[in-house]
PDB file of C-alpha atoms in Angstrom:
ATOM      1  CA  UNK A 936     -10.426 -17.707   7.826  1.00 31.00           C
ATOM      2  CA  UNK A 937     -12.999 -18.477   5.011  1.00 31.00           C
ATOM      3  CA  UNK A 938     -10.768 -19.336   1.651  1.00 34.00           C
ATOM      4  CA  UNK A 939     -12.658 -18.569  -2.108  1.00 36.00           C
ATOM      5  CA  UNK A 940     -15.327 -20.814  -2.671  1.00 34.00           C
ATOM      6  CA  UNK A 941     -13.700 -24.125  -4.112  1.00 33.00           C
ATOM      7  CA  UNK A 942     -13.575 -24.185  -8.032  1.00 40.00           C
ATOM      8  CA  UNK A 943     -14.158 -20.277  -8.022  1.00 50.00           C
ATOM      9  CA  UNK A 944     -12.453 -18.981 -11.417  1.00 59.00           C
ATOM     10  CA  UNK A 945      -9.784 -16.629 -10.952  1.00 62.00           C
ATOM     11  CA  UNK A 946     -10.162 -13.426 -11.869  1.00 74.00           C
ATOM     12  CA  UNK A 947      -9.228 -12.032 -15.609  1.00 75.00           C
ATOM     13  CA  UNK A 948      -6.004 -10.545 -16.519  1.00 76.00           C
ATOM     14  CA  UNK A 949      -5.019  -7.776 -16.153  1.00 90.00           C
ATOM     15  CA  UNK A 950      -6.829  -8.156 -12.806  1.00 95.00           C
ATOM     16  CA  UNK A 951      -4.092  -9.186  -9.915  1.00 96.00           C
ATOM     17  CA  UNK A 952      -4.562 -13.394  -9.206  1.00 95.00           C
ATOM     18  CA  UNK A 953      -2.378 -13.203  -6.406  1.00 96.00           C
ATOM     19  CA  UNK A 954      -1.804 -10.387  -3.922  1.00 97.00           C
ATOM     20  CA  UNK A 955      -0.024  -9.325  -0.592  1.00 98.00           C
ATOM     21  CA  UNK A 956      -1.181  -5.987   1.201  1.00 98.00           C
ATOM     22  CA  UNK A 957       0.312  -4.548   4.325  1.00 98.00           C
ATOM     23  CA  UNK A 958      -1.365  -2.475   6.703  1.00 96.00           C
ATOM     24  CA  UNK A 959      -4.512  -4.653   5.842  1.00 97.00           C
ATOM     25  CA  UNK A 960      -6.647  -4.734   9.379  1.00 95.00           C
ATOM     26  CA  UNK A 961      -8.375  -1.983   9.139  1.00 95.00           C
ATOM     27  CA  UNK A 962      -8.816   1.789   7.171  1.00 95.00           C
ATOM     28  CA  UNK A 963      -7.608   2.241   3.402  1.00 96.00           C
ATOM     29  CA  UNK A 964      -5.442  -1.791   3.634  1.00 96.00           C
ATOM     30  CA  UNK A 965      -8.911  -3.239   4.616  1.00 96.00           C
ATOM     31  CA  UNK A 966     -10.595  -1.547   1.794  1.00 96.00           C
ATOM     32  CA  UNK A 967      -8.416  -2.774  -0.736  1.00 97.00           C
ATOM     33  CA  UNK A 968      -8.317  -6.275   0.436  1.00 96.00           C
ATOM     34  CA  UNK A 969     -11.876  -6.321   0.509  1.00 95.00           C
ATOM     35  CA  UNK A 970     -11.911  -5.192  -3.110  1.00 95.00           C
ATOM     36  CA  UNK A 971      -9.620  -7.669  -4.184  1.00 95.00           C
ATOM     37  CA  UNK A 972     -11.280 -10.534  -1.824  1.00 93.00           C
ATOM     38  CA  UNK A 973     -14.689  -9.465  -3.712  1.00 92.00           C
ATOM     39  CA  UNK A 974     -13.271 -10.166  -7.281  1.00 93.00           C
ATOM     40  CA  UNK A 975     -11.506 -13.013  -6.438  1.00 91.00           C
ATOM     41  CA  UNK A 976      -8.199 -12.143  -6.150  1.00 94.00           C
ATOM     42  CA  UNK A 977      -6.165 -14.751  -3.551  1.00 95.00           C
ATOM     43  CA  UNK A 978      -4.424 -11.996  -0.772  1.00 96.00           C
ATOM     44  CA  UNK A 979      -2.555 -12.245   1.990  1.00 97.00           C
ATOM     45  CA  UNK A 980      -3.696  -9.399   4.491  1.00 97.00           C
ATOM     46  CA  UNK A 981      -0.415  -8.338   6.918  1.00 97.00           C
ATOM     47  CA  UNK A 982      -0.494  -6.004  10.340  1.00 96.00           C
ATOM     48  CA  UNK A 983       0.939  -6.214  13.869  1.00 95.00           C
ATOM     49  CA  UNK A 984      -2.284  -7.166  15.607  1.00 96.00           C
ATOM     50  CA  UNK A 985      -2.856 -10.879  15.013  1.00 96.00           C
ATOM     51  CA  UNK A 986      -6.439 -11.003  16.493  1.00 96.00           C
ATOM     52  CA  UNK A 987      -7.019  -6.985  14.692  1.00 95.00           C
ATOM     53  CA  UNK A 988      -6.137  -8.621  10.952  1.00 96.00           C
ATOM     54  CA  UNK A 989      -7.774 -11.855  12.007  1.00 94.00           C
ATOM     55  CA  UNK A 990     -11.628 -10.265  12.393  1.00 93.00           C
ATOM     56  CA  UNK A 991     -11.098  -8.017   9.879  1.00 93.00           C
ATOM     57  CA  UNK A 992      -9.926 -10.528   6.915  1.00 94.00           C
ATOM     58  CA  UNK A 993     -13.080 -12.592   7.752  1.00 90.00           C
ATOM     59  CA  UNK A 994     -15.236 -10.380   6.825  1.00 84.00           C
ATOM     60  CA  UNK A 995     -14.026  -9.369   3.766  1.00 89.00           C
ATOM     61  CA  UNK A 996     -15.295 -10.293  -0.094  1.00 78.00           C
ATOM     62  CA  UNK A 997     -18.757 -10.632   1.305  1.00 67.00           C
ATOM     63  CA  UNK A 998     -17.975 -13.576   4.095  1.00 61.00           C
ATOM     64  CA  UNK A 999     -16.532 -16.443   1.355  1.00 62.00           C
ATOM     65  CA  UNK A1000     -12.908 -14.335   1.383  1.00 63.00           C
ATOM     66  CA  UNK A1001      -9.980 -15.172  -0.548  1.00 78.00           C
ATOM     67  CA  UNK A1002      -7.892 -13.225   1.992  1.00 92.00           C
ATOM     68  CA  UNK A1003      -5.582 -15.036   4.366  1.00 94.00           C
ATOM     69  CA  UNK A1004      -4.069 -13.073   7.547  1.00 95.00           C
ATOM     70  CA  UNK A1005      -0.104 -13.233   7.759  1.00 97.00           C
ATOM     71  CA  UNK A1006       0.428 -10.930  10.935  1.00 97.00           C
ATOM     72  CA  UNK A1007       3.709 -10.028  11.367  1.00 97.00           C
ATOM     73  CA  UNK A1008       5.705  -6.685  11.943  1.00 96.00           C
ATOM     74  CA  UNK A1009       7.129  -5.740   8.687  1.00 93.00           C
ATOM     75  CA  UNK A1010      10.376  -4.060  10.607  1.00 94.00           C
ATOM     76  CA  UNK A1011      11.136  -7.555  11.340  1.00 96.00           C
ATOM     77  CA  UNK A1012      13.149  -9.542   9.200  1.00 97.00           C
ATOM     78  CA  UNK A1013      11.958 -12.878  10.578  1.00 97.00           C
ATOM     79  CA  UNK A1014       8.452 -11.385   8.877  1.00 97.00           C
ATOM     80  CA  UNK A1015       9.300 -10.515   5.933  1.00 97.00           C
ATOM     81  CA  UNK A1016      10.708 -13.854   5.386  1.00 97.00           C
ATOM     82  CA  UNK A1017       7.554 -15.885   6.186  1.00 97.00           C
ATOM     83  CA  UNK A1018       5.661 -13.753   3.860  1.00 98.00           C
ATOM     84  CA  UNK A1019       8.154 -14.930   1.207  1.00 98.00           C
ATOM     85  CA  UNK A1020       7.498 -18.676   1.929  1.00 98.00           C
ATOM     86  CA  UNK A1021       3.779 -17.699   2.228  1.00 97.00           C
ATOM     87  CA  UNK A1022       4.010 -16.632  -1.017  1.00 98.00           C
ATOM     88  CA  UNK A1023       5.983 -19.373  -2.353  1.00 97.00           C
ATOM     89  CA  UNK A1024       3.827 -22.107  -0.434  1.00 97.00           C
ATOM     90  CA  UNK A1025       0.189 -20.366  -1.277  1.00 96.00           C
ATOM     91  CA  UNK A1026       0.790 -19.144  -4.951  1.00 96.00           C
ATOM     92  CA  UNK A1027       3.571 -20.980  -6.445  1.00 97.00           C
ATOM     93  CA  UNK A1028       6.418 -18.364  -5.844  1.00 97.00           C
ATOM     94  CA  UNK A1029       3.825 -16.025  -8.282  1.00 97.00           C
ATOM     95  CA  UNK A1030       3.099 -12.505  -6.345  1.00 98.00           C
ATOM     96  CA  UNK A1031       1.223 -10.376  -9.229  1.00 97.00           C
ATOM     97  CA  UNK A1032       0.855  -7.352  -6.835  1.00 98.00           C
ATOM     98  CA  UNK A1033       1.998  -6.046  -3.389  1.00 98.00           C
ATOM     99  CA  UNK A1034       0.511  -2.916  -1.411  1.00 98.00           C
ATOM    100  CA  UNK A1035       2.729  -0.985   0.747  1.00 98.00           C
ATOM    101  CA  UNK A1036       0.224   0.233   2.633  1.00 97.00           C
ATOM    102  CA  UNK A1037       1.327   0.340   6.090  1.00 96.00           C
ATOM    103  CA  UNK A1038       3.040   3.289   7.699  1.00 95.00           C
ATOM    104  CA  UNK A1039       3.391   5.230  11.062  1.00 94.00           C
ATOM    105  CA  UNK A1040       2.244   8.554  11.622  1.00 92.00           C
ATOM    106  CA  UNK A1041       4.960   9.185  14.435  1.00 91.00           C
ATOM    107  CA  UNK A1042       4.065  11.295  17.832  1.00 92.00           C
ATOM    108  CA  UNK A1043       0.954  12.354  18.175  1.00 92.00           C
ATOM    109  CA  UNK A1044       0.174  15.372  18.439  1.00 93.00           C
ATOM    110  CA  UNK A1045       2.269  15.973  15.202  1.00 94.00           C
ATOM    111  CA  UNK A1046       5.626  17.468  17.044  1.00 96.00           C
ATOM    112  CA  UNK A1047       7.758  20.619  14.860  1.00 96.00           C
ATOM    113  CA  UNK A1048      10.980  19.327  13.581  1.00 96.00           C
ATOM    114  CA  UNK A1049      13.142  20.796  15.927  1.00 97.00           C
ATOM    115  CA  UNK A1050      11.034  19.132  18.373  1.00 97.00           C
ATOM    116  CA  UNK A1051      11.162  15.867  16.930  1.00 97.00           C
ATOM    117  CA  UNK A1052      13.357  13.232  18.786  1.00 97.00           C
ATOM    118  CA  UNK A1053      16.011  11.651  16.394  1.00 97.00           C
ATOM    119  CA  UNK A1054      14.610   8.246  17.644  1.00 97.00           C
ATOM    120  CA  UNK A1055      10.998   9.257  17.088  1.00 96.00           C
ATOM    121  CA  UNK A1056      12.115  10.392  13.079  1.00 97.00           C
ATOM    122  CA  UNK A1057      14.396   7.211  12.637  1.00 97.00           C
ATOM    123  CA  UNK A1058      11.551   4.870  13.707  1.00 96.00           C
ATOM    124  CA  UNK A1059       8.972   6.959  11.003  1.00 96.00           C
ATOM    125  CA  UNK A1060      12.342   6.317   8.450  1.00 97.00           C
ATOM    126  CA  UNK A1061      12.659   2.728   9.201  1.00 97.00           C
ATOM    127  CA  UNK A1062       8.716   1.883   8.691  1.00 96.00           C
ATOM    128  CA  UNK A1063       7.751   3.982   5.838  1.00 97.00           C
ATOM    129  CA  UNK A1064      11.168   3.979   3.825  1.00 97.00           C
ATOM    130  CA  UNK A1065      13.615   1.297   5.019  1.00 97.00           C
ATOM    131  CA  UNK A1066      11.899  -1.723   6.137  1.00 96.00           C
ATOM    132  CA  UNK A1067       9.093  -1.136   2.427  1.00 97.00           C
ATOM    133  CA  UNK A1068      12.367  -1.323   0.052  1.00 98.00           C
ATOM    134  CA  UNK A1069      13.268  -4.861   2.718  1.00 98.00           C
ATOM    135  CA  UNK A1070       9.899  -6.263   2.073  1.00 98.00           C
ATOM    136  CA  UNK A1071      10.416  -5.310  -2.059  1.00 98.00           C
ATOM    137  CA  UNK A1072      13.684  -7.069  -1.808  1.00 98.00           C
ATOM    138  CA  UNK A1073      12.125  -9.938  -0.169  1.00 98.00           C
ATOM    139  CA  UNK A1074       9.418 -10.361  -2.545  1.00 98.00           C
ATOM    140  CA  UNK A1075      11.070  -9.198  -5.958  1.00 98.00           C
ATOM    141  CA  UNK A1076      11.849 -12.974  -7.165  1.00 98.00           C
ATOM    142  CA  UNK A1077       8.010 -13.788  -6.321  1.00 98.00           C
ATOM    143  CA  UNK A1078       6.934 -10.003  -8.246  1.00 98.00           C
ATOM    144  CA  UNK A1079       9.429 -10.844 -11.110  1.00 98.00           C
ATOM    145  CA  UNK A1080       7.501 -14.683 -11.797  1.00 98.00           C
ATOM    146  CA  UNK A1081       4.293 -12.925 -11.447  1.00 97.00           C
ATOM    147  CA  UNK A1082       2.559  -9.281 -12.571  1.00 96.00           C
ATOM    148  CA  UNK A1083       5.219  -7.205 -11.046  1.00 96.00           C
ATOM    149  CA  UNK A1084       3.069  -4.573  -9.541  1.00 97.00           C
ATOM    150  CA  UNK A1085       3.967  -2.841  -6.601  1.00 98.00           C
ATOM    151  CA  UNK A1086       1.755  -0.239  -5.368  1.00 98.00           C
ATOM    152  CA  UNK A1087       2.999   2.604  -2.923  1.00 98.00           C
ATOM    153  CA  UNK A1088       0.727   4.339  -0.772  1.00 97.00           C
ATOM    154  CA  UNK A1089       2.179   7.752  -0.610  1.00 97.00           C
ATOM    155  CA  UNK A1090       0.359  11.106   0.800  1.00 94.00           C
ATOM    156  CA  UNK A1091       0.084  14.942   0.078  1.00 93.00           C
ATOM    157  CA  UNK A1092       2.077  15.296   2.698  1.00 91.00           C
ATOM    158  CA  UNK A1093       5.145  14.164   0.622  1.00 94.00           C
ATOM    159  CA  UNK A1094       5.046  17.664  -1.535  1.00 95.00           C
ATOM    160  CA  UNK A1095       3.132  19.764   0.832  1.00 90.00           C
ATOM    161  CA  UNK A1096       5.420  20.880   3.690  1.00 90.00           C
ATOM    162  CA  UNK A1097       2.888  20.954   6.267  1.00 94.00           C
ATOM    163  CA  UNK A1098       4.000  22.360   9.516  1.00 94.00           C
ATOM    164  CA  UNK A1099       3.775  18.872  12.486  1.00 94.00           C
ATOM    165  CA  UNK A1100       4.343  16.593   9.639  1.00 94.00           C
ATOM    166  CA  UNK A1101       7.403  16.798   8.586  1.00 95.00           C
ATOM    167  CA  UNK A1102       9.138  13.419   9.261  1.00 95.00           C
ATOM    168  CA  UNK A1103       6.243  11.505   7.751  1.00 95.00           C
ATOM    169  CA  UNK A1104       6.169  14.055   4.879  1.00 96.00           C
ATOM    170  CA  UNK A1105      10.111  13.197   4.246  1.00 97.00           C
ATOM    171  CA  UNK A1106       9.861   9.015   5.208  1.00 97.00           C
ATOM    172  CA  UNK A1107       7.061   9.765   1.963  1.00 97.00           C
ATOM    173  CA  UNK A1108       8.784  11.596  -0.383  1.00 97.00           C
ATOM    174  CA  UNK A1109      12.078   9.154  -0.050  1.00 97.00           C
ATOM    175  CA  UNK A1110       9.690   6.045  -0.638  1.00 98.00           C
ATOM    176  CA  UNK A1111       8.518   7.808  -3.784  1.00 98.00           C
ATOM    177  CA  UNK A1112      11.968   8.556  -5.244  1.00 98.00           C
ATOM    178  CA  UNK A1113      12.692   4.762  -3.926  1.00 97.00           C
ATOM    179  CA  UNK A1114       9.510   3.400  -6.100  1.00 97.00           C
ATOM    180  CA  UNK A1115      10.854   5.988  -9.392  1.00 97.00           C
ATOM    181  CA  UNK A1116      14.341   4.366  -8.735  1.00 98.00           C
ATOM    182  CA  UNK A1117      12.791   0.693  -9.329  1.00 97.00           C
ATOM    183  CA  UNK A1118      10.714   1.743 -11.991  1.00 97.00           C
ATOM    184  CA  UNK A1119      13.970   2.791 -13.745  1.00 97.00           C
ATOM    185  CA  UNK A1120      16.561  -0.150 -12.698  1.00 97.00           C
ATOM    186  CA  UNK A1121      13.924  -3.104 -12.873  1.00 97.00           C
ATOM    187  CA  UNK A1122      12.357  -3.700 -16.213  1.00 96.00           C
ATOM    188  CA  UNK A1123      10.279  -6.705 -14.785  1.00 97.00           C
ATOM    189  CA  UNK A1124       8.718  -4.769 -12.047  1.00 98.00           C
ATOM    190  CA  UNK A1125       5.892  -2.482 -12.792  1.00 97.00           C
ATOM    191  CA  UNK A1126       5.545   0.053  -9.597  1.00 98.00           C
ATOM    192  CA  UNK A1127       3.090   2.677  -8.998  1.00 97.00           C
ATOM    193  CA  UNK A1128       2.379   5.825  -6.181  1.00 97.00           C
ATOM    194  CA  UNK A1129      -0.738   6.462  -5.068  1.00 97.00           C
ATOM    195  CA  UNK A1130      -2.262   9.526  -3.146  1.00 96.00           C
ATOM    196  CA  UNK A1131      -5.148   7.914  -1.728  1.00 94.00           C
ATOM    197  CA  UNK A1132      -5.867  11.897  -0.525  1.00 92.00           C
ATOM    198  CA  UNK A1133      -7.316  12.572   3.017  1.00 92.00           C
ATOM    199  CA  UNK A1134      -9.539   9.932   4.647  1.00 92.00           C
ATOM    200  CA  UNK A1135     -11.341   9.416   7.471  1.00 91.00           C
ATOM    201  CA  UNK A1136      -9.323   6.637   9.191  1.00 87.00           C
ATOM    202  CA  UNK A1137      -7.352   6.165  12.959  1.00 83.00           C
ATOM    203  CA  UNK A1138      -4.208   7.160  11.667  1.00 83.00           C
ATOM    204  CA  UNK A1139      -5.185  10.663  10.252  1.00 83.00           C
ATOM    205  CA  UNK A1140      -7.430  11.237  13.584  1.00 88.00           C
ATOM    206  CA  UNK A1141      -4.352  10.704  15.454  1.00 84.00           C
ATOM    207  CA  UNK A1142      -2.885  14.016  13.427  1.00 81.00           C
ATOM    208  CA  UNK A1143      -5.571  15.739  14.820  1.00 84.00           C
ATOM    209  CA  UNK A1144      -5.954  14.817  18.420  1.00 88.00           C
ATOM    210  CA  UNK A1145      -8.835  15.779  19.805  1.00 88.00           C
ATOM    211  CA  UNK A1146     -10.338  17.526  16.389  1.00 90.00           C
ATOM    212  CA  UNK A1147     -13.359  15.939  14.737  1.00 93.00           C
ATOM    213  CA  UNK A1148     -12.382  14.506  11.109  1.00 87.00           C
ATOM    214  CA  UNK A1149     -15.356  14.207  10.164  1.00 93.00           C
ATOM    215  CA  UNK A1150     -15.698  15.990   7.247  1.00 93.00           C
ATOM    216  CA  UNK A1151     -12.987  13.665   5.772  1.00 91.00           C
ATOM    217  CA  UNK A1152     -14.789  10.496   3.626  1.00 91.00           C
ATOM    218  CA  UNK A1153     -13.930   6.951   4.251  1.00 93.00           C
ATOM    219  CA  UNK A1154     -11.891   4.410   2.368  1.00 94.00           C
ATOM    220  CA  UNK A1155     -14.158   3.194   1.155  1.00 94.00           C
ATOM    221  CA  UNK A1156     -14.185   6.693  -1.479  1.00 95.00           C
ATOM    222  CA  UNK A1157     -11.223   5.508  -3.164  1.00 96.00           C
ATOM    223  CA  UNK A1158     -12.986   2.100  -4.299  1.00 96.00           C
ATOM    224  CA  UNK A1159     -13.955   3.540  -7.987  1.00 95.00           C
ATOM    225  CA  UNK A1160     -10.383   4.103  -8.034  1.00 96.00           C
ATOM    226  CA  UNK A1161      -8.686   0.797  -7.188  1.00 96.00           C
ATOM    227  CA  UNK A1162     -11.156  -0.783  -9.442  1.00 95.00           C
ATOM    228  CA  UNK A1163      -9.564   0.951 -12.419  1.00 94.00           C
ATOM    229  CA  UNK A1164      -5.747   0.854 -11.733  1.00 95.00           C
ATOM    230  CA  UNK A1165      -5.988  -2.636 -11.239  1.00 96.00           C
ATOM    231  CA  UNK A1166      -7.609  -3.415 -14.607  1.00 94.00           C
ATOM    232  CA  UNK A1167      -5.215  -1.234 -15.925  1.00 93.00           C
ATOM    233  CA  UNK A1168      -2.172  -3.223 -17.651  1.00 94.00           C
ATOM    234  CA  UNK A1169       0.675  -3.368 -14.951  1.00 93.00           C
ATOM    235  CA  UNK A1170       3.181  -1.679 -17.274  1.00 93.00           C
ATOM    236  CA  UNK A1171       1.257   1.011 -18.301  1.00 91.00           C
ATOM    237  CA  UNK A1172       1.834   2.717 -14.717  1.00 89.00           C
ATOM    238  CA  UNK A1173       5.125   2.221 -14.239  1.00 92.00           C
ATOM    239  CA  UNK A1174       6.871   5.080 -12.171  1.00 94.00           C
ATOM    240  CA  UNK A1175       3.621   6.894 -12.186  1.00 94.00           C
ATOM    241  CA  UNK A1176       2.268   9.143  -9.441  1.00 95.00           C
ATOM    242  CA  UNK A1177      -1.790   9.484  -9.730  1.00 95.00           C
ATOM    243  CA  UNK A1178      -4.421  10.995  -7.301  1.00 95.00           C
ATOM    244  CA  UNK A1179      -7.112   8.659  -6.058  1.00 95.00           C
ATOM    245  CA  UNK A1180      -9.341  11.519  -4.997  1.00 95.00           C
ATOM    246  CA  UNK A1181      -8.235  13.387  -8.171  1.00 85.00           C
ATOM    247  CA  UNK A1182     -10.030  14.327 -11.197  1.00 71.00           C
ATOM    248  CA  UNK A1183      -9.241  12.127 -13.681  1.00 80.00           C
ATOM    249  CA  UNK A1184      -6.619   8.398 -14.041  1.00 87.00           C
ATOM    250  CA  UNK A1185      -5.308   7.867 -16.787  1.00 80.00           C
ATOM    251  CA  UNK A1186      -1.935   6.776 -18.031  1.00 76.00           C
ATOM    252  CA  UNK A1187      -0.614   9.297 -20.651  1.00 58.00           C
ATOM    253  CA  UNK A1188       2.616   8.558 -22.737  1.00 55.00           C
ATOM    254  CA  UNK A1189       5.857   8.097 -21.133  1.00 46.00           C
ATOM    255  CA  UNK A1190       7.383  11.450 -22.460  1.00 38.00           C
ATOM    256  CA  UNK A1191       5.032  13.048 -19.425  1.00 39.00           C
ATOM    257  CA  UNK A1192       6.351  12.683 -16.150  1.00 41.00           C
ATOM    258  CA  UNK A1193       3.286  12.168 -14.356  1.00 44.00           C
ATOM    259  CA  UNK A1194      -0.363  10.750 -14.781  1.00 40.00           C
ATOM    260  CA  UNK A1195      -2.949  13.023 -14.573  1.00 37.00           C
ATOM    261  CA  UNK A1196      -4.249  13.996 -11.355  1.00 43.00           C
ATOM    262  CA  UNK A1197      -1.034  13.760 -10.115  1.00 42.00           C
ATOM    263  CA  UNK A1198       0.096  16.166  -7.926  1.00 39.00           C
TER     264      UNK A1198
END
């Protein structure tokens, strides 16, 4: 893997110096690490797939990326710890911003609760709810030293009670409530959900088996968006919920309980 061009100058605050996103081989985690590789920004890219994460990463910010693969299942405690001394070893124990961007779908084709198998909904629990507030945990000291941002990658699907997707829709509405709870109990760490709205990617194909998704833009649609939140000053979005694909971002006063485009 190609590291930032020696001497490069890191990039200005508010911008993130030092980042870790999961989910990062391919789809919406690939676009943002590619973002953030592009500005300068020093990442470490995490999925299961060492080889997956591995081709993608090298390609990112242009060929001369700043982004560093970490593969790893994130259900997996031994992981989560090695990102930790990652972080400590790479940026001096300084995380400015972590992604929880990765996620499972569960069965596909999208089963009706009552035909859900308890295992299949613990496993969607344990990814998208569990084993993100584990990886928090694991990172906080890192977060707390640096920027404190933690973005959540949330979906539609949290509010929208669409028939086939309920256990996703629930493991997404408890990881919200999970990122409001921080935003209230730690005053050093600055979280953030995000909607990134439908997309074109392997996951949401996978809800539609068979259907053609084409009418559904790519990642890389959201770009315009990442662009601004992370310029944005880390506290200014704490607790907030905001639509990538939505009309407007922007962080209103506190009294409101969401930004606008928020859902």
């Amino acid at each position: 893997m190609s590291a930032a061009p020696s001497g490069a100058a890191p990039p200005p605050a508010p911008w993130p110096r030092h980042a870790v996103v999961t989910g990062a081989s391919r789809g919406l985690g690939l676009e943002i690490v590619d973002l953030l590789a592009t500005a300068g920004t020093r990442t470490l890219g995490t999925a299961r797939n060492a080889a997956a994460l591995e081709r993608a990463l090298a390609g990112t910010g242009g060929g001369e990326s700043s982004a560093e693969a970490v593969a790893g299942d994130l259900t997996d405690a031994g992981h989560r710890r090695r990102l930790r001394r990652e972080v400590r070893d790479r940026f001096g124990g300084a995380l400015d911003l972590l992604v929880l961007n990765a996620s499972t779908l569960g069965p596909s084709p999208l089963p009706a609760l009552l035909d859900l198998d308890p295992e299949d909904f613990t496993a969607a629990l344990r990814t998208n709810l569990t084993e993100q507030l584990a990886l928090v945990a694991a990172l906080a000291p890192a977060l707390r030293a640096g920027q404190g941002r933690i973005v959540a990658v949330s979906s539609d699907a949290a509010h929208g009670a669409y028939p086939g997707w309920g256990a996703y829709g629930a493991s997404k509405i408890g990881l919200e409530l999970i990122i409001r709870t921080l935003a209230a109990e730690e005053p050093e760490l600055h979280p953030l959900i995000v909607d990134p709205g439908d997309l074109r990617t392997e996951m949401h194909q996978a809800a539609f088996p068979g259907e053609s998704i084409d009418d559904r833009p790519l990642p890389a649609v959201t770009r315009p968006f990442w662009t601004w939140a992370f310029a944005q000053p880390p506290e200014a979005a704490r607790g907030r919920r905001i639509r990538a694909q939505g009309d407007a971002w922007t962080l209103p006063d506190r009294a409101a309980p969401d930004a606008a485009g928020a859902s």
